[in-house]
Coordinates of N, CA and C in Angstrom, one line a residue:
M1 N 109.6 121.3 38.5 CA 109.9 121.3 39.4 C 110.6 119.9 39.6
N2 N 111.4 119.8 40.8 CA 112.5 118.4 41.0 C 111.6 117.5 41.9
A3 N 111.8 116.3 41.3 CA 111.1 115.6 42.2 C 112.0 114.9 43.2
I4 N 110.8 114.8 44.5 CA 112.2 114.4 45.5 C 112.0 113.5 46.4
P5 N 113.1 112.5 45.9 CA 113.1 111.2 46.3 C 112.3 110.5 47.2
L6 N 111.9 109.4 47.6 CA 111.1 108.6 48.2 C 112.2 108.1 49.6
T7 N 112.2 108.2 50.6 CA 112.8 107.7 51.7 C 111.8 106.9 52.6
A8 N 112.4 106.0 52.9 CA 111.5 105.1 54.1 C 112.1 104.5 55.1
G9 N 112.4 105.4 56.2 CA 113.0 104.6 57.2 C 112.3 103.8 58.2
V10 N 113.1 102.7 58.7 CA 112.2 101.5 59.8 C 112.7 102.0 61.1
R11 N 111.6 102.0 61.7 CA 111.6 101.7 63.1 C 110.9 100.7 63.8
H12 N 111.0 99.6 64.9 CA 110.4 99.1 65.3 C 110.1 99.1 67.0
T13 N 109.1 99.0 67.5 CA 108.9 99.0 68.7 C 108.7 97.8 69.5
Q14 N 108.5 97.9 70.4 CA 109.0 96.3 71.1 C 107.6 95.4 71.4
N15 N 106.5 96.3 70.9 CA 105.2 95.7 71.1 C 104.8 95.0 69.4
G16 N 105.6 94.8 68.5 CA 105.2 94.3 67.4 C 104.9 94.9 66.5
V17 N 105.3 96.1 66.3 CA 104.5 97.0 65.6 C 105.9 97.8 64.7
A18 N 105.8 98.3 63.6 CA 107.1 98.4 63.0 C 106.0 100.0 62.2
I19 N 107.5 101.3 62.3 CA 106.8 102.6 62.0 C 108.1 102.7 60.6
L20 N 107.2 103.2 59.5 CA 107.8 103.4 58.2 C 107.3 105.0 57.9
D21 N 109.1 105.4 58.1 CA 108.8 107.2 58.0 C 109.1 107.4 56.5
I22 N 108.0 108.0 56.3 CA 107.8 107.9 54.7 C 108.6 109.8 54.8
Q23 N 109.6 109.9 53.9 CA 110.2 111.3 53.4 C 110.1 111.7 51.9
G24 N 109.8 112.5 51.0 CA 109.4 113.0 49.6 C 108.1 112.7 49.1
E25 N 108.5 112.1 48.2 CA 107.2 111.8 47.4 C 106.8 110.3 47.0
V26 N 105.6 110.1 47.3 CA 105.5 108.7 47.0 C 104.7 108.4 45.3
T27 N 105.1 108.2 44.5 CA 104.3 108.0 43.3 C 104.9 106.7 42.7
G28 N 104.6 105.7 41.3 CA 105.1 105.6 40.7 C 106.5 104.8 40.8
F29 N 107.2 105.5 41.1 CA 109.0 105.2 40.8 C 109.3 104.9 42.3
S30 N 108.2 104.8 43.5 CA 108.5 104.7 44.5 C 108.5 102.8 44.9
E31 N 107.8 102.7 44.6 CA 107.5 101.3 44.7 C 108.6 100.4 45.2
A32 N 110.3 100.5 44.6 CA 111.3 99.8 45.1 C 111.7 100.2 46.8
V33 N 111.3 101.7 46.7 CA 112.0 101.9 48.2 C 110.9 101.3 49.2
L34 N 109.2 101.3 48.7 CA 108.1 101.1 49.7 C 108.0 99.5 50.3
A35 N 108.5 98.9 48.8 CA 108.5 97.6 49.1 C 110.0 97.0 50.3
D36 N 110.8 97.4 49.7 CA 112.0 97.4 50.5 C 111.9 97.6 51.8
A37 N 111.3 98.6 52.3 CA 111.1 99.4 54.0 C 110.0 98.1 54.2
Y38 N 109.1 98.1 53.7 CA 108.0 97.0 54.4 C 108.7 95.7 54.5
N39 N 109.6 95.2 53.7 CA 110.5 93.8 54.1 C 111.5 94.4 55.3
Q40 N 111.8 95.0 55.5 CA 112.8 95.5 56.6 C 112.0 95.4 57.8
A41 N 110.8 96.0 57.6 CA 110.1 95.8 58.8 C 109.5 94.5 59.0
S42 N 109.2 93.8 58.2 CA 108.6 92.5 58.4 C 109.0 91.2 59.4
S43 N 108.5 90.9 60.4 CA 109.3 90.2 61.1 C 108.2 88.9 61.3
V44 N 108.3 88.0 62.2 CA 107.4 86.6 62.7 C 106.5 87.5 63.6
S45 N 106.8 88.3 64.0 CA 105.9 88.8 65.7 C 105.6 89.9 65.1
L46 N 105.5 90.6 63.8 CA 105.1 91.6 63.2 C 103.3 91.7 63.7
R47 N 102.6 92.6 63.7 CA 101.6 92.9 64.1 C 100.8 94.3 63.5
A48 N 101.3 94.9 63.3 CA 101.1 96.4 62.6 C 102.3 97.2 62.1
V49 N 102.0 97.7 61.1 CA 102.6 99.0 60.4 C 102.3 100.3 60.2
V50 N 102.8 100.6 61.2 CA 102.4 102.5 60.9 C 102.9 103.3 59.7
L51 N 102.6 104.0 58.8 CA 102.8 104.9 57.9 C 103.0 106.1 58.5
N52 N 104.0 106.5 58.8 CA 104.4 107.9 59.2 C 104.6 108.8 58.2
F53 N 103.3 109.7 58.0 CA 103.6 110.8 56.7 C 103.8 111.9 56.9
S54 N 104.7 112.4 57.9 CA 105.1 113.2 58.3 C 106.1 114.3 57.5
G55 N 107.1 113.2 57.1 CA 107.9 113.8 55.9 C 107.4 113.7 54.6
L56 N 105.7 113.8 54.3 CA 105.3 113.8 53.1 C 105.8 114.6 52.2
Q57 N 105.7 114.9 51.0 CA 106.1 116.1 50.4 C 104.9 116.2 49.3
Y58 N 104.5 115.0 48.6 CA 103.8 115.0 47.6 C 103.1 113.1 47.1
M59 N 102.6 112.9 46.9 CA 101.7 112.2 46.5 C 100.3 111.8 45.5
N60 N 101.0 111.0 44.0 CA 99.9 111.0 43.3 C 99.2 109.5 43.2
S61 N 98.2 109.5 42.1 CA 97.6 108.3 42.1 C 98.6 107.0 41.6
S62 N 99.1 107.3 41.3 CA 100.1 105.8 41.5 C 100.8 105.4 43.0
G63 N 101.1 106.9 44.0 CA 101.7 105.9 44.9 C 100.3 105.7 45.8
I64 N 99.3 106.4 45.6 CA 97.8 105.8 46.3 C 97.7 103.8 46.1
G65 N 98.1 103.6 44.8 CA 98.1 102.6 43.9 C 99.3 101.6 44.6
L66 N 100.3 102.3 45.1 CA 101.3 101.6 45.8 C 100.9 101.2 47.9
L67 N 100.1 102.3 48.1 CA 99.6 102.2 49.5 C 98.3 100.8 49.1
V68 N 97.9 100.8 48.2 CA 96.9 99.7 48.3 C 97.7 98.3 47.6
T69 N 98.6 98.4 47.3 CA 99.2 96.9 47.2 C 99.7 96.6 48.6
L70 N 100.1 97.8 49.3 CA 101.1 97.5 51.0 C 99.9 97.1 51.1
L71 N 98.8 97.2 51.8 CA 97.8 97.2 52.2 C 97.4 95.5 52.3
I72 N 96.9 95.3 50.8 CA 96.8 93.8 50.3 C 97.6 93.1 51.3
R73 N 98.8 93.4 50.9 CA 100.2 92.6 51.5 C 99.9 92.0 52.4
A74 N 99.7 93.4 53.4 CA 99.5 93.3 55.2 C 98.4 92.2 55.1
Q75 N 97.7 92.6 54.6 CA 96.2 91.9 55.3 C 96.9 90.4 54.9
R76 N 97.1 90.2 53.5 CA 97.1 88.8 53.4 C 98.5 87.9 54.9
Q77 N 98.8 88.9 55.0 CA 99.9 88.1 56.4 C 99.0 88.6 57.7
K78 N 98.1 89.0 57.9 CA 97.3 89.1 58.6 C 97.5 90.2 60.0
R79 N 98.3 91.6 58.8 CA 98.7 92.6 60.0 C 97.7 93.7 59.7
R80 N 98.2 94.3 60.6 CA 96.9 95.8 60.4 C 98.2 96.8 59.8
L81 N 97.7 97.4 58.7 CA 98.4 98.9 58.3 C 97.5 100.3 58.9
L82 N 98.2 101.1 59.2 CA 97.5 102.2 60.0 C 98.3 103.2 59.5
A83 N 98.0 104.7 59.6 CA 98.6 105.8 59.0 C 98.4 106.9 59.9
C84 N 99.6 107.8 60.0 CA 99.9 108.9 60.9 C 100.6 110.2 60.2
G85 N 100.1 111.2 60.5 CA 101.1 112.5 59.9 C 100.5 113.1 58.6
L86 N 99.3 112.3 58.4 CA 98.6 113.1 56.9 C 98.2 114.1 57.2
S87 N 98.8 115.3 56.2 CA 98.0 116.7 55.9 C 96.6 116.6 55.8
E88 N 95.8 118.0 56.0 CA 94.7 117.9 55.4 C 94.3 117.6 54.4
H89 N 95.2 117.9 53.3 CA 94.9 117.4 51.9 C 95.1 116.0 51.4
Y90 N 95.8 115.5 51.9 CA 95.8 113.9 51.9 C 94.8 113.1 53.0
R91 N 94.2 113.3 54.2 CA 93.3 113.2 54.4 C 92.2 112.7 53.7
Q92 N 91.8 113.9 52.9 CA 90.5 114.4 52.0 C 91.1 113.2 51.0
I93 N 92.0 113.2 50.3 CA 92.3 111.9 49.3 C 92.0 110.6 50.1
F94 N 92.4 110.8 51.4 CA 91.9 109.2 51.6 C 90.7 108.6 52.0
E95 N 90.0 109.9 52.2 CA 88.5 109.6 52.3 C 87.5 109.3 50.9
L96 N 88.1 110.3 49.6 CA 87.9 110.1 49.0 C 87.4 109.2 47.9
T97 N 89.3 108.3 47.9 CA 88.8 106.9 47.7 C 88.6 105.6 48.9
R98 N 88.8 106.2 50.0 CA 88.1 105.2 51.0 C 88.9 104.5 52.0
L99 N 90.4 104.6 51.2 CA 91.4 104.1 51.7 C 91.5 103.9 53.5
N100 N 90.7 105.1 53.6 CA 90.8 105.7 55.3 C 89.7 104.6 56.0
E101 N 89.1 103.6 55.3 CA 88.3 102.6 55.6 C 89.0 100.9 55.7
A102 N 90.0 101.1 55.0 CA 90.9 100.3 55.3 C 92.3 100.4 56.2
I103 N 92.5 101.8 55.6 CA 94.1 102.2 56.7 C 93.2 103.2 57.7
S104 N 93.7 102.6 59.0 CA 93.1 103.6 60.0 C 94.0 104.7 60.1
I105 N 93.4 105.8 60.3 CA 94.4 107.4 60.1 C 94.0 107.8 61.4
Y106 N 95.3 108.4 62.0 CA 95.4 109.0 63.5 C 96.5 110.2 62.8
A107 N 96.3 110.9 63.9 CA 96.6 112.2 63.9 C 98.2 112.2 64.1
S108 N 98.7 111.7 65.3 CA 100.2 111.6 65.3 C 100.2 110.1 65.5
E109 N 101.7 109.8 65.4 CA 102.2 108.3 65.8 C 101.7 107.7 67.1
G110 N 102.2 108.5 68.3 CA 101.2 108.3 70.0 C 100.3 107.5 69.9
E111 N 99.3 108.6 68.7 CA 97.6 107.7 68.7 C 97.5 106.4 68.0
A112 N 98.5 106.3 66.9 CA 98.4 105.2 66.0 C 98.9 104.0 67.0
L113 N 100.2 104.3 67.6 CA 100.5 103.1 68.4 C 99.7 102.6 69.8
A114 N 98.6 103.8 70.0 CA 98.2 103.5 71.2 C 96.9 102.4 70.5
A115 N 96.4 102.9 69.1 CA 95.3 102.2 68.6 C 96.1 100.5 68.1
V116 N 97.1 100.4 68.3 CA 97.6 99.0 68.1 C 97.6 98.0 69.6
R117 N 97.8 98.4 70.5 CA 97.8 98.1 71.7 C 96.4 97.5 72.1

C-alpha cells in the first residue's frame, strides 16, 4: 500500500474562521503539513478552525495524536477547533478516544460554520 501524502489547504471566512481542507493520510509523518496549515490559518482575529476531513483517506493513532497537539494549541490561543466531513469509521474513532468531547463534530462544513456564529 502506497502512502498518500497529506495536503491541507487553508481557506478563510469573513467571520474569523479558517477552514483546513485535509486531503490524504494523517499519520505521524503529517506533523509539518498540519503545523504549517495551522500557522497559515492563524491570525489575530481568528476565532475558530474547522478541520474539513472530507478528503481524508486514512488516519492512524499517530495522526490522532497530532490532532490532540492542534487541539492543545488552539485551546491555549482561546480558539475553537471543529471537525466536519468525517466518515462513520472516523466518527466512531473520535467517540472511542473521546476526542469528540473536545472537538465538536458536524456532518457538513455549513453546519460547522453555523455553529461558530
